[in-house]
Short mmCIF file of C-alpha atoms in Angstrom, two decimals:
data_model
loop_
_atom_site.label_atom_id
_atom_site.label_comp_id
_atom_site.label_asym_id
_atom_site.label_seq_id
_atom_site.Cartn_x
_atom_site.Cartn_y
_atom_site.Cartn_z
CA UNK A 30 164.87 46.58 -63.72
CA UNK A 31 165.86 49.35 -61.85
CA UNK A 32 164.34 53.11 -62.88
CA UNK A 33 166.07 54.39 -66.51
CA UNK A 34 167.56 51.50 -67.39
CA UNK A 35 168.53 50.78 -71.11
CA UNK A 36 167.81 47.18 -72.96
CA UNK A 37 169.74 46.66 -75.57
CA UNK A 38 168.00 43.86 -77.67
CA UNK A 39 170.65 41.88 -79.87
CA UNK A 40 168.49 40.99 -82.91
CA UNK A 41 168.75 38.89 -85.81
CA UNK A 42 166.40 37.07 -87.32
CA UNK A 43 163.20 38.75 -87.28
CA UNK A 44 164.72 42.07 -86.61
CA UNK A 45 162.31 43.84 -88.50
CA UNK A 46 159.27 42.05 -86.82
CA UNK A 47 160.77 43.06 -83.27
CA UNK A 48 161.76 46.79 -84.55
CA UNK A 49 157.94 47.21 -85.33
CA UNK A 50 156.71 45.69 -82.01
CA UNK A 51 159.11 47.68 -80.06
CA UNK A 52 158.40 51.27 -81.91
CA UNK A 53 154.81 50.98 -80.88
CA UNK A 54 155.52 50.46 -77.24
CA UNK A 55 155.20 53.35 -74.67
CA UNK A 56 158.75 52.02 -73.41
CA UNK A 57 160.39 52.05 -76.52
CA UNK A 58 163.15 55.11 -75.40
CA UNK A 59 164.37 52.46 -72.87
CA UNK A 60 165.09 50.52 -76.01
CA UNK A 61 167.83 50.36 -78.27
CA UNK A 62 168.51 47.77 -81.20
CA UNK A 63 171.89 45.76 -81.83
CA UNK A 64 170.75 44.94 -85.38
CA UNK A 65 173.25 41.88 -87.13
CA UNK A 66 173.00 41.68 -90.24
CA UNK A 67 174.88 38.42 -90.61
CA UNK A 68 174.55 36.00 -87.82
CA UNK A 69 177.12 36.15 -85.83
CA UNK A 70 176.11 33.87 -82.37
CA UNK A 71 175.59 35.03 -79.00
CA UNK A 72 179.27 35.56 -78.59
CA UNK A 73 179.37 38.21 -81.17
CA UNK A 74 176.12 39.38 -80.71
CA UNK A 75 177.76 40.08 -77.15
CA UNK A 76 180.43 41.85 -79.32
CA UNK A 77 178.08 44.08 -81.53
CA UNK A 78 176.13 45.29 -78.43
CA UNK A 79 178.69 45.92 -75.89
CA UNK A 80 179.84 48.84 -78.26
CA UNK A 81 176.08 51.05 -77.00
CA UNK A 82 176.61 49.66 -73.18
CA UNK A 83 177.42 53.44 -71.31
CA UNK A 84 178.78 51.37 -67.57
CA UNK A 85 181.27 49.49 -66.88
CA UNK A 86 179.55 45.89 -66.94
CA UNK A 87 176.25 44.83 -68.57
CA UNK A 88 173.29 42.31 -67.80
CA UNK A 89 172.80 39.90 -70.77
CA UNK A 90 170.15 37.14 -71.00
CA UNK A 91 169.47 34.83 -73.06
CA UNK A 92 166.31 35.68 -75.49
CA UNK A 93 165.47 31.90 -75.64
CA UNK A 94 165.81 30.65 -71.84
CA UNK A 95 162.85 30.41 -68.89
CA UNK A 96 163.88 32.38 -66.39
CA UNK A 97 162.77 31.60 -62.89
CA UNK A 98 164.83 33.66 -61.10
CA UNK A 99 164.18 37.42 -61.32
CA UNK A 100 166.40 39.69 -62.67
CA UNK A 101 166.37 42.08 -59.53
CA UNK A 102 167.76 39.22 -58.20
CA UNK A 103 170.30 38.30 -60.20
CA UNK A 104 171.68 42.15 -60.17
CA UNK A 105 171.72 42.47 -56.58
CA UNK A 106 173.60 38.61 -56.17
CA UNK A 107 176.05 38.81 -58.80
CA UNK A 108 179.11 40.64 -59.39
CA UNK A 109 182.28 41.07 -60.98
CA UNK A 110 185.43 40.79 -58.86
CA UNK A 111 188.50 42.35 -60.03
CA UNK A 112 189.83 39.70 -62.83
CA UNK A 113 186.36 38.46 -63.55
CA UNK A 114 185.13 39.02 -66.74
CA UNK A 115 181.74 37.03 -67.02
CA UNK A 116 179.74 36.15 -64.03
CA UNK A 117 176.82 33.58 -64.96
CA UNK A 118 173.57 32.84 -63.11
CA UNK A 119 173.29 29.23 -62.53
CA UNK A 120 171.22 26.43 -60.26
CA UNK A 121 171.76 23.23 -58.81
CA UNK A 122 168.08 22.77 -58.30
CA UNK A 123 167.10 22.40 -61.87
CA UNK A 124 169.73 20.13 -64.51
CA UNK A 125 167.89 20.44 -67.38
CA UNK A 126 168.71 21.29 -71.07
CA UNK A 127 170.85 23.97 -70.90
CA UNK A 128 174.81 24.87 -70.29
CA UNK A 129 175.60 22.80 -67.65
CA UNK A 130 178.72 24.11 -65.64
CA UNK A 131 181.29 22.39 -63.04
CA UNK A 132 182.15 25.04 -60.47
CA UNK A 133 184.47 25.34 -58.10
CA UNK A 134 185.68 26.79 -54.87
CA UNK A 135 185.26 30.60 -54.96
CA UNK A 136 182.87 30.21 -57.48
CA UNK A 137 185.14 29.71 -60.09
CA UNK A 138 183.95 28.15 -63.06
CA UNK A 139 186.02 24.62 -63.53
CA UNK A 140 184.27 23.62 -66.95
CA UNK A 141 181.15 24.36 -69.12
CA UNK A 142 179.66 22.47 -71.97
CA UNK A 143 176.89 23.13 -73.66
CA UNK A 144 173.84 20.59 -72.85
CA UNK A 145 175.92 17.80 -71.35
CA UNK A 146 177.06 16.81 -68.29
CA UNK A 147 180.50 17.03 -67.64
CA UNK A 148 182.38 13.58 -67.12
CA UNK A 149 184.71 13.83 -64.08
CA UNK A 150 184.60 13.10 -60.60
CA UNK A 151 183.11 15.96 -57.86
CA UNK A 152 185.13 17.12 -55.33
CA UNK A 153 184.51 18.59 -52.00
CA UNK A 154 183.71 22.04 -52.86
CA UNK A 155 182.57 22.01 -56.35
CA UNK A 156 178.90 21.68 -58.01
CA UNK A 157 177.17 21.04 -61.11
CA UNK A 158 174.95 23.70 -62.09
CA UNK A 159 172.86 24.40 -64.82
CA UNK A 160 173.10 28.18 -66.75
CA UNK A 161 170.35 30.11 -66.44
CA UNK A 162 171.04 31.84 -69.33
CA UNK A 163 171.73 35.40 -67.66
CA UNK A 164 175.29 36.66 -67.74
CA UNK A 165 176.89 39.97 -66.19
CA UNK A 166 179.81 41.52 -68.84
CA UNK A 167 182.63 42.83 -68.57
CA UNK A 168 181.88 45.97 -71.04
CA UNK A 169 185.72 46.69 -71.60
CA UNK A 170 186.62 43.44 -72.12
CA UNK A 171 183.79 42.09 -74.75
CA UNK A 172 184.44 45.71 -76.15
CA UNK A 173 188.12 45.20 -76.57
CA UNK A 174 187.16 41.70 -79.36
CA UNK A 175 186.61 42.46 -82.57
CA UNK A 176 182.82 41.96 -83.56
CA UNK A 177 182.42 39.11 -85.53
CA UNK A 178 180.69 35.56 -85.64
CA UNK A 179 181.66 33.97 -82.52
CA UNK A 180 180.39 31.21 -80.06
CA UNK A 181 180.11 32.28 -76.56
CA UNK A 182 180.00 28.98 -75.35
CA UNK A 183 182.89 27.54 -77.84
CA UNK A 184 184.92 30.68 -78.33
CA UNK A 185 184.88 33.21 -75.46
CA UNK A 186 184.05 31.05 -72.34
CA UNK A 187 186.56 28.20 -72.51
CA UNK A 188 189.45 31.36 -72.69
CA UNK A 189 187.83 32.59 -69.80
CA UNK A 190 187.22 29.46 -67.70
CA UNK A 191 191.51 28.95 -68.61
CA UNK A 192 192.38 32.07 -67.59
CA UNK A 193 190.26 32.30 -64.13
CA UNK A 194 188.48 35.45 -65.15
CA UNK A 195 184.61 33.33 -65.44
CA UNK A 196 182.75 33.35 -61.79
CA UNK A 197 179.18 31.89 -61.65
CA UNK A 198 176.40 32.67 -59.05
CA UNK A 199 174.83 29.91 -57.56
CA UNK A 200 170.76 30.17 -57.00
CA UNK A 201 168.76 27.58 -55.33
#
């Protein structure tokens, strides 16, 4: 990560166990805690956390996902153009388990669903890829929902994929 960064950790269950671990790290002023204290999903864990993000977009990953590709990486290779509001790390190399997505030309993002593949034909131009689990925010925008339970991958992306404002990065 680059020098003075901030992690926000979105915690639920187990927040007390990780709010130990982290207090008795040298790093720990790096570290701030987006406590829930209902479960509310990644999508509104992305809500709850969003309000202590001081720039203009944000660098979430996925507590639960491998990550091959490094997040230096992923920072300097992904963006957010004017309308975008998510931007999602993804590979063709690797379909495994996770989100798969159907992307387009421009790097739109066509379709996602969670786990399976999506059932139409491929055009010239477009790819399946599978999420790696890293995502770069629009703060404003995730800021602008209410926090509450939500499903990132039922409730916030499939407004985004409608509205063109979800953009994926394509790794090898």
């Amino acid at each position: 990560l680059p020098r003075n960064s901030k992690v926000i950790l979105a915690t639920g269950h187990l927040k007390d166990s990780v709010e130990e671990f982290v207090g008795k790290k040298w790093y720990r002023k790096n570290i701030v805690l987006s406590q829930e204290e209902k479960k509310l999903g990644t999508g509104g864990a992305l809500l709850k956390a969003s309000r202590l993000v001081e720039t203009d977009n944000f660098i979430a990953i996925n507590g639960d996902t491998i990550q091959e590709l490094e997040i230096e990486n992923f920072i300097n290779n992904s963006g957010l153009l004017k309308r975008d509001v998510i931007n999602i790390g993804c590979t063709t190399s690797d379909l495994n388990d996770s989100g798969k997505l159907l992307v387009g030309p421009k790097d739109f993002i066509i379709s996602f669903s969670e786990k399976k593949l999506p059932h139409i034909k491929i055009k010239k131009g477009f790819k399946i890829c599978t999420s790696l689990g890293m995502y770069r925010c629009k703060t404003e925008y995730f800021r602008s929902l209410p926090v509450e339970p939500k499903s990132l991958e039922d409730d916030i992306l499939p407004f985004l994929v409608k509205n063109k404002s979800a953009r994926a990065s394509v790794f090898k």
